[in-house]
mmCIF file of C-alpha atoms and ligand atoms in Angstrom:
data_model
loop_
_atom_site.group_PDB
_atom_site.id
_atom_site.type_symbol
_atom_site.label_atom_id
_atom_site.label_comp_id
_atom_site.label_asym_id
_atom_site.label_seq_id
_atom_site.Cartn_x
_atom_site.Cartn_y
_atom_site.Cartn_z
ATOM 1 C CA UNK U 1175 -37.378 90.614 95.642
ATOM 2 C CA UNK U 1176 -34.781 92.515 97.650
ATOM 3 C CA UNK U 1177 -33.561 94.589 94.729
ATOM 4 C CA UNK U 1178 -30.585 96.125 96.533
ATOM 5 C CA UNK U 1179 -29.374 92.701 97.723
ATOM 6 C CA UNK U 1180 -29.637 91.264 94.217
ATOM 7 C CA UNK U 1181 -27.619 94.141 92.766
ATOM 8 C CA UNK U 1182 -25.004 93.917 95.493
ATOM 9 C CA UNK U 1183 -24.634 90.218 94.847
ATOM 10 C CA UNK U 1184 -24.267 90.475 91.083
ATOM 11 C CA UNK U 1185 -22.570 93.843 90.544
ATOM 12 C CA UNK U 1186 -19.150 93.749 88.921
ATOM 13 C CA UNK U 1187 -18.024 95.946 91.787
ATOM 14 C CA UNK U 1188 -17.149 99.186 90.018
ATOM 15 C CA UNK U 1189 -20.089 101.093 91.524
ATOM 16 C CA UNK U 1190 -20.704 101.815 95.219
ATOM 17 C CA UNK U 1191 -24.436 101.114 95.554
ATOM 18 C CA UNK U 1192 -26.713 103.653 97.240
ATOM 19 C CA UNK U 1193 -29.254 102.182 99.673
ATOM 20 C CA UNK U 1194 -32.214 103.536 97.677
ATOM 21 C CA UNK U 1195 -33.983 101.636 94.887
ATOM 22 C CA UNK U 1196 -35.252 104.072 92.246
ATOM 23 C CA UNK U 1197 -38.037 102.882 89.967
ATOM 24 C CA UNK U 1198 -39.507 105.988 88.347
ATOM 25 C CA UNK U 1199 -38.817 109.600 87.478
ATOM 26 C CA UNK U 1200 -40.837 112.670 86.570
ATOM 27 C CA UNK U 1201 -39.513 116.208 86.036
ATOM 28 C CA UNK U 1202 -36.865 116.953 88.650
ATOM 29 C CA UNK U 1203 -37.988 114.084 90.911
ATOM 30 C CA UNK U 1204 -37.144 110.407 91.330
ATOM 31 C CA UNK U 1205 -39.306 107.892 93.214
ATOM 32 C CA UNK U 1206 -38.242 104.838 95.195
ATOM 33 C CA UNK U 1207 -40.063 101.517 95.321
ATOM 34 C CA UNK U 1208 -42.192 102.714 98.250
ATOM 35 C CA UNK U 1209 -43.245 105.841 96.384
ATOM 36 C CA UNK U 1210 -40.989 108.237 98.319
ATOM 37 C CA UNK U 1211 -40.049 111.332 96.335
ATOM 38 C CA UNK U 1212 -36.440 112.493 95.919
ATOM 39 C CA UNK U 1213 -35.362 115.814 94.441
ATOM 40 C CA UNK U 1214 -32.749 114.810 91.865
ATOM 41 C CA UNK U 1215 -29.945 117.378 91.886
ATOM 42 C CA UNK U 1216 -27.642 115.031 89.982
ATOM 43 C CA UNK U 1217 -29.721 114.505 86.811
ATOM 44 C CA UNK U 1218 -28.135 111.060 86.535
ATOM 45 C CA UNK U 1219 -24.688 112.729 86.342
ATOM 46 C CA UNK U 1220 -25.856 115.578 84.136
ATOM 47 C CA UNK U 1221 -28.010 113.621 81.686
ATOM 48 C CA UNK U 1222 -31.573 114.601 82.587
ATOM 49 C CA UNK U 1223 -31.398 118.308 81.653
ATOM 50 C CA UNK U 1224 -35.004 118.071 80.417
ATOM 51 C CA UNK U 1225 -36.131 116.309 83.583
ATOM 52 C CA UNK U 1226 -37.068 112.657 83.810
ATOM 53 C CA UNK U 1227 -39.558 111.031 81.437
ATOM 54 C CA UNK U 1228 -40.205 114.161 79.389
ATOM 55 C CA UNK U 1229 -43.428 113.339 77.501
ATOM 56 C CA UNK U 1230 -42.186 114.734 74.175
ATOM 57 C CA UNK U 1231 -39.016 112.629 74.301
ATOM 58 C CA UNK U 1232 -40.967 109.550 75.436
ATOM 59 C CA UNK U 1233 -43.393 109.995 72.560
ATOM 60 C CA UNK U 1234 -40.607 110.384 69.989
ATOM 61 C CA UNK U 1235 -38.874 107.246 71.293
ATOM 62 C CA UNK U 1236 -42.091 105.197 71.185
ATOM 63 C CA UNK U 1237 -42.932 106.392 67.684
ATOM 64 C CA UNK U 1238 -39.445 105.636 66.358
ATOM 65 C CA UNK U 1239 -39.320 102.242 68.110
ATOM 66 C CA UNK U 1240 -42.332 101.227 66.033
ATOM 67 C CA UNK U 1241 -40.736 102.585 62.856
ATOM 68 C CA UNK U 1242 -37.007 101.768 62.752
ATOM 69 C CA UNK U 1243 -34.547 101.242 65.595
ATOM 70 C CA UNK U 1244 -31.288 100.465 63.917
ATOM 71 C CA UNK U 1245 -29.551 101.441 60.714
ATOM 72 C CA UNK U 1246 -25.821 101.621 60.036
ATOM 73 C CA UNK U 1247 -24.660 105.107 59.069
ATOM 74 C CA UNK U 1248 -23.797 104.041 55.532
ATOM 75 C CA UNK U 1249 -27.559 104.185 54.823
ATOM 76 C CA UNK U 1250 -29.065 107.690 55.005
ATOM 77 C CA UNK U 1251 -32.142 108.099 57.208
ATOM 78 C CA UNK U 1252 -34.809 110.777 57.716
ATOM 79 C CA UNK U 1253 -34.250 111.167 61.489
ATOM 80 C CA UNK U 1254 -30.451 111.341 61.178
ATOM 81 C CA UNK U 1255 -30.551 113.861 58.333
ATOM 82 C CA UNK U 1256 -32.950 116.075 60.294
ATOM 83 C CA UNK U 1257 -30.686 115.919 63.337
ATOM 84 C CA UNK U 1258 -27.596 116.709 61.253
ATOM 85 C CA UNK U 1259 -29.294 119.839 59.915
ATOM 86 C CA UNK U 1260 -30.305 120.892 63.434
ATOM 87 C CA UNK U 1261 -26.769 120.354 64.733
ATOM 88 C CA UNK U 1262 -25.233 122.288 61.853
ATOM 89 C CA UNK U 1263 -27.364 125.287 62.825
ATOM 90 C CA UNK U 1264 -26.246 125.257 66.485
ATOM 91 C CA UNK U 1265 -22.703 126.600 66.055
ATOM 92 C CA UNK U 1266 -21.717 128.525 62.938
ATOM 93 C CA UNK U 1267 -18.870 126.849 61.055
ATOM 94 C CA UNK U 1268 -19.428 123.388 62.572
ATOM 95 C CA UNK U 1269 -21.348 121.714 59.799
ATOM 96 C CA UNK U 1270 -20.210 118.100 60.031
ATOM 97 C CA UNK U 1271 -20.827 115.641 62.827
ATOM 98 C CA UNK U 1272 -19.676 112.202 63.978
ATOM 99 C CA UNK U 1273 -22.242 110.242 65.999
ATOM 100 C CA UNK U 1274 -21.416 107.746 68.742
ATOM 101 C CA UNK U 1275 -22.949 106.543 72.006
ATOM 102 C CA UNK U 1276 -21.245 108.132 75.004
ATOM 103 C CA UNK U 1277 -18.952 110.885 76.218
ATOM 104 C CA UNK U 1278 -15.817 108.796 76.272
ATOM 105 C CA UNK U 1279 -16.482 107.675 72.690
ATOM 106 C CA UNK U 1280 -16.865 111.291 71.594
ATOM 107 C CA UNK U 1281 -13.500 112.153 73.186
ATOM 108 C CA UNK U 1282 -11.897 109.040 71.698
ATOM 109 C CA UNK U 1283 -13.111 110.049 68.222
ATOM 110 C CA UNK U 1284 -11.928 113.653 68.683
ATOM 111 C CA UNK U 1285 -8.425 112.474 69.624
ATOM 112 C CA UNK U 1286 -8.241 110.208 66.572
ATOM 113 C CA UNK U 1287 -9.596 112.931 64.269
ATOM 114 C CA UNK U 1288 -7.046 115.445 65.624
ATOM 115 C CA UNK U 1289 -4.237 113.013 64.823
ATOM 116 C CA UNK U 1290 -5.596 112.367 61.320
ATOM 117 C CA UNK U 1291 -6.072 116.061 60.615
ATOM 118 C CA UNK U 1292 -2.632 117.213 61.743
ATOM 119 C CA UNK U 1293 -0.414 114.168 61.237
ATOM 120 C CA UNK U 1294 0.852 114.871 64.786
ATOM 121 C CA UNK U 1295 0.500 112.808 67.960
ATOM 122 C CA UNK U 1296 0.785 115.082 71.031
ATOM 123 C CA UNK U 1297 -2.276 115.945 73.110
ATOM 124 C CA UNK U 1298 -2.209 118.622 75.802
ATOM 125 C CA UNK U 1299 -4.899 118.322 78.489
ATOM 126 C CA UNK U 1300 -5.502 120.067 81.808
ATOM 127 C CA UNK U 1301 -4.840 119.132 85.387
ATOM 128 C CA UNK U 1302 -8.130 118.267 87.168
ATOM 129 C CA UNK U 1303 -9.626 117.483 83.727
ATOM 130 C CA UNK U 1304 -12.025 114.587 83.193
ATOM 131 C CA UNK U 1305 -12.680 113.200 79.723
ATOM 132 C CA UNK U 1306 -13.825 109.617 80.238
ATOM 133 C CA UNK U 1307 -12.458 106.172 80.984
ATOM 134 C CA UNK U 1308 -11.616 104.384 77.732
ATOM 135 C CA UNK U 1309 -7.868 104.212 77.151
ATOM 136 C CA UNK U 1310 -7.536 107.315 74.940
ATOM 137 C CA UNK U 1311 -9.934 109.470 76.931
ATOM 138 C CA UNK U 1312 -8.389 108.196 80.172
ATOM 139 C CA UNK U 1313 -5.002 109.340 78.916
ATOM 140 C CA UNK U 1314 -6.447 112.883 78.804
ATOM 141 C CA UNK U 1315 -8.078 112.491 82.240
ATOM 142 C CA UNK U 1316 -6.017 113.787 85.164
ATOM 143 C CA UNK U 1317 -7.171 111.921 88.306
ATOM 144 C CA UNK U 1318 -4.501 109.444 89.441
ATOM 145 C CA UNK U 1319 -7.038 107.077 90.980
ATOM 146 C CA UNK U 1320 -8.630 106.559 87.557
ATOM 147 C CA UNK U 1321 -5.328 106.351 85.642
ATOM 148 C CA UNK U 1322 -2.830 104.456 87.702
ATOM 149 C CA UNK U 1323 -4.390 100.971 87.660
ATOM 150 C CA UNK U 1324 -4.223 101.098 83.861
ATOM 151 C CA UNK U 1325 -0.727 102.346 83.126
ATOM 152 C CA UNK U 1326 0.811 102.480 80.606
ATOM 153 C CA UNK U 1327 -1.731 104.675 78.840
ATOM 154 C CA UNK U 1328 -1.512 106.219 75.365
ATOM 155 C CA UNK U 1329 1.838 108.047 75.000
ATOM 156 C CA UNK U 1330 2.399 111.767 74.344
ATOM 157 C CA UNK U 1331 -0.341 113.170 76.550
ATOM 158 C CA UNK U 1332 0.679 116.005 78.870
ATOM 159 C CA UNK U 1333 -1.220 118.029 81.479
ATOM 160 C CA UNK U 1334 -0.959 121.734 82.275
ATOM 161 C CA UNK U 1335 -2.643 123.843 84.981
ATOM 162 C CA UNK U 1336 -6.167 124.924 83.939
ATOM 163 C CA UNK U 1337 -6.891 128.629 83.451
ATOM 164 C CA UNK U 1338 -3.203 129.377 82.834
ATOM 165 C CA UNK U 1339 -2.538 130.627 79.296
ATOM 166 C CA UNK U 1340 1.237 130.891 79.768
ATOM 167 C CA UNK U 1341 1.570 127.255 80.848
ATOM 168 C CA UNK U 1342 -0.547 126.195 77.883
ATOM 169 C CA UNK U 1343 1.530 128.235 75.450
ATOM 170 C CA UNK U 1344 4.724 126.580 76.729
ATOM 171 C CA UNK U 1345 3.274 123.079 76.398
ATOM 172 C CA UNK U 1346 1.955 123.440 72.834
ATOM 173 C CA UNK U 1347 4.434 123.003 69.994
ATOM 174 C CA UNK U 1348 5.123 121.532 66.569
ATOM 175 C CA UNK U 1349 4.242 118.000 67.732
ATOM 176 C CA UNK U 1350 0.893 118.966 69.264
ATOM 177 C CA UNK U 1351 -2.131 117.535 67.483
ATOM 178 C CA UNK U 1352 -4.651 119.065 69.885
ATOM 179 C CA UNK U 1353 -5.403 120.755 73.160
ATOM 180 C CA UNK U 1354 -8.400 119.271 74.978
ATOM 181 C CA UNK U 1355 -10.225 121.270 77.643
ATOM 182 C CA UNK U 1356 -13.565 121.343 79.438
ATOM 183 C CA UNK U 1357 -15.424 124.669 79.323
ATOM 184 C CA UNK U 1358 -16.198 124.150 83.008
ATOM 185 C CA UNK U 1359 -14.218 121.420 84.763
ATOM 186 C CA UNK U 1360 -16.977 119.221 86.169
ATOM 187 C CA UNK U 1361 -15.764 116.052 87.817
ATOM 188 C CA UNK U 1362 -12.531 117.862 88.804
ATOM 189 C CA UNK U 1363 -14.357 120.264 91.144
ATOM 190 C CA UNK U 1364 -16.648 122.609 89.124
ATOM 191 C CA UNK U 1365 -14.090 125.176 87.962
ATOM 192 C CA UNK U 1366 -15.378 127.435 85.163
ATOM 193 C CA UNK U 1367 -12.941 128.664 82.501
ATOM 194 C CA UNK U 1368 -11.796 132.172 83.407
ATOM 195 C CA UNK U 1369 -13.142 134.775 80.957
ATOM 196 C CA UNK U 1370 -10.804 134.844 77.960
ATOM 197 C CA UNK U 1371 -9.046 131.534 78.741
ATOM 198 C CA UNK U 1372 -10.726 129.522 75.989
ATOM 199 C CA UNK U 1373 -10.090 132.341 73.478
ATOM 200 C CA UNK U 1374 -6.434 132.325 74.519
ATOM 201 C CA UNK U 1375 -6.342 128.538 74.076
ATOM 202 C CA UNK U 1376 -7.797 128.938 70.602
ATOM 203 C CA UNK U 1377 -5.179 131.560 69.685
ATOM 204 C CA UNK U 1378 -2.352 129.330 70.994
ATOM 205 C CA UNK U 1379 -3.651 126.340 69.013
ATOM 206 C CA UNK U 1380 -4.007 128.325 65.793
ATOM 207 C CA UNK U 1381 -0.498 129.769 66.102
ATOM 208 C CA UNK U 1382 0.982 126.278 66.569
ATOM 209 C CA UNK U 1383 -1.119 124.506 63.925
ATOM 210 C CA UNK U 1384 -2.804 122.419 66.616
ATOM 211 C CA UNK U 1385 -6.554 121.841 66.995
ATOM 212 C CA UNK U 1386 -8.742 122.869 69.939
ATOM 213 C CA UNK U 1387 -11.023 120.142 71.295
ATOM 214 C CA UNK U 1388 -13.664 121.337 73.756
ATOM 215 C CA UNK U 1389 -15.220 118.635 75.895
ATOM 216 C CA UNK U 1390 -18.775 119.865 76.477
ATOM 217 C CA UNK U 1391 -20.081 116.456 77.504
ATOM 218 C CA UNK U 1392 -21.244 117.892 80.855
ATOM 219 C CA UNK U 1393 -21.590 121.598 80.014
ATOM 220 C CA UNK U 1394 -23.457 121.199 76.718
ATOM 221 C CA UNK U 1395 -27.156 121.490 75.945
ATOM 222 C CA UNK U 1396 -28.146 124.490 78.060
ATOM 223 C CA UNK U 1397 -26.595 123.409 81.383
ATOM 224 C CA UNK U 1398 -24.296 126.473 81.518
ATOM 225 C CA UNK U 1399 -26.966 128.997 80.526
ATOM 226 C CA UNK U 1400 -26.231 128.778 76.785
ATOM 227 C CA UNK U 1401 -26.632 125.880 74.356
ATOM 228 C CA UNK U 1402 -22.847 125.322 74.686
ATOM 229 C CA UNK U 1403 -20.638 126.876 77.356
ATOM 230 C CA UNK U 1404 -18.058 128.005 74.762
ATOM 231 C CA UNK U 1405 -20.655 130.517 73.551
ATOM 232 C CA UNK U 1406 -20.175 132.543 76.761
ATOM 233 C CA UNK U 1407 -16.651 133.237 75.524
ATOM 234 C CA UNK U 1408 -17.580 133.435 71.849
ATOM 235 C CA UNK U 1409 -15.188 130.609 71.001
ATOM 236 C CA UNK U 1410 -15.821 127.989 68.323
ATOM 237 C CA UNK U 1411 -13.477 125.023 68.783
ATOM 238 C CA UNK U 1412 -12.251 122.754 65.982
ATOM 239 C CA UNK U 1413 -13.889 119.741 67.604
ATOM 240 C CA UNK U 1414 -16.707 119.856 70.149
ATOM 241 C CA UNK U 1415 -17.504 116.680 72.097
ATOM 242 C CA UNK U 1416 -20.968 116.196 73.530
ATOM 243 C CA UNK U 1417 -23.089 113.391 74.968
ATOM 244 C CA UNK U 1418 -24.920 113.195 78.347
ATOM 245 C CA UNK U 1419 -28.168 115.166 77.824
ATOM 246 C CA UNK U 1420 -27.956 115.254 74.029
ATOM 247 C CA UNK U 1421 -30.783 112.768 73.419
ATOM 248 C CA UNK U 1422 -32.942 113.470 76.477
ATOM 249 C CA UNK U 1423 -31.601 110.422 78.343
ATOM 250 C CA UNK U 1424 -31.106 107.960 75.486
ATOM 251 C CA UNK U 1425 -27.396 107.070 75.155
ATOM 252 C CA UNK U 1426 -25.830 109.179 72.436
ATOM 253 C CA UNK U 1427 -22.597 111.048 71.837
ATOM 254 C CA UNK U 1428 -21.465 113.333 69.047
ATOM 255 C CA UNK U 1429 -18.461 115.312 67.860
ATOM 256 C CA UNK U 1430 -19.135 118.522 65.957
ATOM 257 C CA UNK U 1431 -16.387 119.228 63.445
ATOM 258 C CA UNK U 1432 -15.006 122.537 62.173
ATOM 259 C CA UNK U 1433 -13.278 123.093 58.815
ATOM 260 C CA UNK U 1434 -9.766 122.279 60.121
ATOM 261 C CA UNK U 1435 -10.765 118.649 60.719
ATOM 262 C CA UNK U 1436 -9.792 116.675 57.629
ATOM 263 C CA UNK U 1437 -8.678 113.337 56.180
ATOM 264 C CA UNK U 1438 -11.811 111.560 57.435
ATOM 265 C CA UNK U 1439 -12.350 108.906 54.788
ATOM 266 C CA UNK U 1440 -14.537 105.775 54.805
ATOM 267 C CA UNK U 1441 -13.325 103.228 57.334
ATOM 268 C CA UNK U 1442 -10.936 105.341 59.425
ATOM 269 C CA UNK U 1443 -13.439 105.411 62.289
ATOM 270 C CA UNK U 1444 -16.969 104.193 62.944
ATOM 271 C CA UNK U 1445 -19.549 102.913 65.389
ATOM 272 C CA UNK U 1446 -22.181 100.198 64.963
ATOM 273 C CA UNK U 1447 -24.819 102.056 66.963
ATOM 274 C CA UNK U 1448 -23.636 105.574 66.065
ATOM 275 C CA UNK U 1449 -26.389 107.745 64.578
ATOM 276 C CA UNK U 1450 -29.072 105.095 65.009
ATOM 277 C CA UNK U 1451 -32.592 106.333 64.187
ATOM 278 C CA UNK U 1452 -33.874 105.818 67.753
ATOM 279 C CA UNK U 1453 -31.213 108.033 69.346
ATOM 280 C CA UNK U 1454 -31.558 110.576 66.517
ATOM 281 C CA UNK U 1455 -35.331 110.790 67.009
ATOM 282 C CA UNK U 1456 -34.855 111.227 70.760
ATOM 283 C CA UNK U 1457 -32.205 113.925 70.203
ATOM 284 C CA UNK U 1458 -34.451 115.785 67.757
ATOM 285 C CA UNK U 1459 -37.252 115.808 70.330
ATOM 286 C CA UNK U 1460 -34.828 116.852 73.096
ATOM 287 C CA UNK U 1461 -33.402 119.739 71.041
ATOM 288 C CA UNK U 1462 -36.935 120.904 70.204
ATOM 289 C CA UNK U 1463 -37.819 120.918 73.926
ATOM 290 C CA UNK U 1464 -34.622 122.863 74.746
ATOM 291 C CA UNK U 1465 -35.677 125.532 72.257
ATOM 292 C CA UNK U 1466 -39.435 125.580 73.022
ATOM 293 C CA UNK U 1467 -38.937 125.683 76.794
ATOM 294 C CA UNK U 1468 -35.949 128.080 76.485
ATOM 295 C CA UNK U 1469 -33.904 125.810 78.746
ATOM 296 C CA UNK U 1470 -30.710 127.845 78.306
ATOM 297 C CA UNK U 1471 -32.400 130.997 79.639
ATOM 298 C CA UNK U 1472 -33.983 128.937 82.395
ATOM 299 C CA UNK U 1473 -30.605 127.535 83.432
ATOM 300 C CA UNK U 1474 -29.086 131.037 83.484
ATOM 301 C CA UNK U 1475 -31.918 132.534 85.554
ATOM 302 C CA UNK U 1476 -32.337 129.624 87.936
ATOM 303 C CA UNK U 1477 -28.573 129.302 88.310
ATOM 304 C CA UNK U 1478 -28.289 132.965 89.314
ATOM 305 C CA UNK U 1479 -31.211 132.554 91.743
ATOM 306 C CA UNK U 1480 -29.672 129.462 93.355
ATOM 307 C CA UNK U 1481 -26.188 131.015 93.523
ATOM 308 C CA UNK U 1482 -27.606 133.976 95.409
ATOM 309 C CA UNK U 1483 -29.378 131.698 97.910
ATOM 310 C CA UNK U 1484 -26.271 129.547 98.368
ATOM 311 C CA UNK U 1485 -24.095 132.637 98.767
ATOM 312 C CA UNK U 1486 -26.306 133.664 101.699
ATOM 313 C CA UNK U 1487 -25.608 130.438 103.610
ATOM 314 C CA UNK U 1488 -23.479 131.360 106.613
ATOM 315 C CA UNK U 1489 -21.598 128.201 107.398
ATOM 316 C CA UNK U 1490 -18.061 127.816 108.692
ATOM 317 C CA UNK U 1491 -17.841 124.689 106.505
ATOM 318 C CA UNK U 1492 -18.118 126.489 103.174
ATOM 319 C CA UNK U 1493 -14.933 127.615 101.447
ATOM 320 C CA UNK U 1494 -16.407 128.743 98.121
ATOM 321 C CA UNK U 1495 -19.499 128.515 95.914
ATOM 322 C CA UNK U 1496 -18.803 128.651 92.175
ATOM 323 C CA UNK U 1497 -20.261 127.551 88.873
ATOM 324 C CA UNK U 1498 -22.061 128.512 85.714
ATOM 325 C CA UNK U 1499 -25.794 128.230 85.032
ATOM 326 C CA UNK U 1500 -27.166 125.164 86.803
ATOM 327 C CA UNK U 1501 -23.737 123.581 87.245
ATOM 328 C CA UNK U 1502 -22.716 124.595 90.742
ATOM 329 C CA UNK U 1503 -19.995 123.473 93.138
ATOM 330 C CA UNK U 1504 -19.970 124.131 96.889
ATOM 331 C CA UNK U 1505 -16.433 123.620 98.112
ATOM 332 C CA UNK U 1506 -16.224 122.651 101.779
ATOM 333 C CA UNK U 1507 -13.281 122.749 104.137
ATOM 334 C CA UNK U 1508 -13.721 119.036 104.689
ATOM 335 C CA UNK U 1509 -14.897 115.866 102.978
ATOM 336 C CA UNK U 1510 -18.409 116.053 101.543
ATOM 337 C CA UNK U 1511 -19.484 112.417 102.012
ATOM 338 C CA UNK U 1512 -21.339 112.920 105.339
ATOM 339 C CA UNK U 1513 -23.147 115.971 103.965
ATOM 340 C CA UNK U 1514 -24.241 114.177 100.790
ATOM 341 C CA UNK U 1515 -25.552 111.398 103.012
ATOM 342 C CA UNK U 1516 -27.409 113.906 105.199
ATOM 343 C CA UNK U 1517 -28.944 115.483 102.075
ATOM 344 C CA UNK U 1518 -30.038 112.088 100.834
ATOM 345 C CA UNK U 1519 -31.695 111.329 104.180
ATOM 346 C CA UNK U 1520 -33.668 114.527 103.561
ATOM 347 C CA UNK U 1521 -34.493 113.170 100.106
ATOM 348 C CA UNK U 1522 -32.205 115.316 98.012
ATOM 349 C CA UNK U 1523 -29.771 113.575 95.675
ATOM 350 C CA UNK U 1524 -26.559 115.487 94.946
ATOM 351 C CA UNK U 1525 -23.087 114.538 93.688
ATOM 352 C CA UNK U 1526 -19.536 115.079 94.773
ATOM 353 C CA UNK U 1527 -16.769 116.460 92.577
ATOM 354 C CA UNK U 1528 -13.577 115.200 94.168
ATOM 355 C CA UNK U 1529 -13.379 114.883 97.938
ATOM 356 C CA UNK U 1530 -14.435 118.346 99.069
ATOM 357 C CA UNK U 1531 -16.941 119.698 96.538
ATOM 358 C CA UNK U 1532 -20.713 119.162 96.549
ATOM 359 C CA UNK U 1533 -21.782 119.238 92.902
ATOM 360 C CA UNK U 1534 -25.297 120.330 91.940
ATOM 361 C CA UNK U 1535 -26.539 119.414 88.453
ATOM 362 C CA UNK U 1536 -30.326 119.615 88.785
ATOM 363 C CA UNK U 1537 -32.629 119.149 85.800
ATOM 364 C CA UNK U 1538 -33.052 122.548 84.136
ATOM 365 C CA UNK U 1539 -36.833 122.209 84.548
ATOM 366 C CA UNK U 1540 -36.462 122.268 88.357
ATOM 367 C CA UNK U 1541 -39.039 124.686 89.823
ATOM 368 C CA UNK U 1542 -38.269 127.735 91.971
ATOM 369 C CA UNK U 1543 -40.036 126.032 94.894
ATOM 370 C CA UNK U 1544 -37.741 123.037 94.484
ATOM 371 C CA UNK U 1545 -34.726 125.377 94.348
ATOM 372 C CA UNK U 1546 -35.922 126.988 97.595
ATOM 373 C CA UNK U 1547 -36.190 123.551 99.173
ATOM 374 C CA UNK U 1548 -32.693 122.656 97.962
ATOM 375 C CA UNK U 1549 -31.179 125.868 99.362
ATOM 376 C CA UNK U 1550 -33.031 125.567 102.691
ATOM 377 C CA UNK U 1551 -31.979 121.934 103.105
ATOM 378 C CA UNK U 1552 -28.354 122.741 102.275
ATOM 379 C CA UNK U 1553 -28.486 125.571 104.822
ATOM 380 C CA UNK U 1554 -29.761 123.098 107.427
ATOM 381 C CA UNK U 1555 -27.252 120.377 106.579
ATOM 382 C CA UNK U 1556 -24.307 122.791 106.497
ATOM 383 C CA UNK U 1557 -25.523 124.586 109.642
ATOM 384 C CA UNK U 1558 -22.284 123.994 111.360
ATOM 385 C CA UNK U 1559 -22.021 120.881 113.477
ATOM 386 C CA UNK U 1560 -18.666 119.692 112.219
ATOM 387 C CA UNK U 1561 -19.423 116.486 110.367
ATOM 388 C CA UNK U 1562 -16.093 114.762 109.930
ATOM 389 C CA UNK U 1563 -15.782 111.254 108.577
HETATM 390 C C1 PLP G 2339 -19.213 112.358 81.865
HETATM 391 C C2 PLP G 2339 -18.091 112.973 81.105
HETATM 392 C C3 PLP G 2339 -17.362 112.239 80.150
HETATM 393 C C4 PLP G 2339 -17.564 110.758 79.920
HETATM 394 O O1 PLP G 2339 -18.846 110.471 79.446
HETATM 395 P P1 PLP G 2339 -19.362 108.932 79.466
HETATM 396 O O2 PLP G 2339 -20.656 109.010 78.722
HETATM 397 O O3 PLP G 2339 -19.517 108.556 80.901
HETATM 398 O O4 PLP G 2339 -18.349 108.127 78.775
HETATM 399 C C5 PLP G 2339 -16.386 112.899 79.426
HETATM 400 N N1 PLP G 2339 -16.140 114.196 79.622
HETATM 401 C C6 PLP G 2339 -16.813 114.934 80.529
HETATM 402 C C7 PLP G 2339 -16.505 116.386 80.682
HETATM 403 C C8 PLP G 2339 -17.798 114.351 81.318
HETATM 404 O O5 PLP G 2339 -18.440 115.071 82.230
#
């Protein structure tokens, strides 16, 4: 079977297919159908923080699959209760949780909960922000290319420049239900929050009676060098959205809720698959691995190591290298597509963030030798022949 041809024939069309058929993963590597090894510096868009096919997650999934896969959240369950207790211990003051199945669903729930809690309807988001593609989350997303085909979106969303406290203060008022921000803007170009910005956002929200939603779908679960990126700034939001690597690769999303979130009564929101025992068992195993293998510390140390190596690359193409932990953006002075292609030919998979940023989101278990290979290959690829499109 020509797998690529079959997919190209039957795809709905919303994904540009890569010319590589991946059939297996292990640690930081992916393998194609001929057994060629690729260093995965995308982690499946930030999902595989623990690496691919982590044995402890695989074992938990297999065990739970033989025990109980599905159970609506009205019935309590041992795996879900254990996960709830674990979550409640992650961030002081965030003791309740809503479970769903993806990042966009977590954002969607947070928006609805902010409206219910405040009785207000306005949502202030940031320029360059990305929060997902369902209609509510898309209304908070900034990129025109994602939004415009679907106008009109949900009313009363506005966007302010990121990392600008004054602009945020002006935009937030008596009609604002919530401010939604990423702790590091991922898709928008890998822009970390300036020190103090999230604290300022929290102060502005409190003063106006609005809630602060942090979207940690990409930054959460050790990626930034802490369990959650908001911990770098010592900020606890009112609602914290997470998904991606939460359950070690099994689809799962969650919203952690602080005390200001209220009026959540039976029936106002829900999800058929939310909090299913399979995803909960996988998440429990994933959280245990994060703690046992100290993945947050690993991300901080490896991120600093990689940043130093990338900073030493002397290339006229590079405008800036920035990031947090193992979430790193290399901004070029031109489009990144030819360089991503060149990396892939050298068997390194990386992502873009917008047109001009190479985004690196390697599994946090990546080895120092693999980091050396990544840096050396980037040095080679960015050596200077102007690529152009
Ligand atoms: C990926 C992402 C989302 C959307 O998550 P999906 O699971 O693809 O719906 C939302 N917010 C941020 C910050 C993301 O990186």
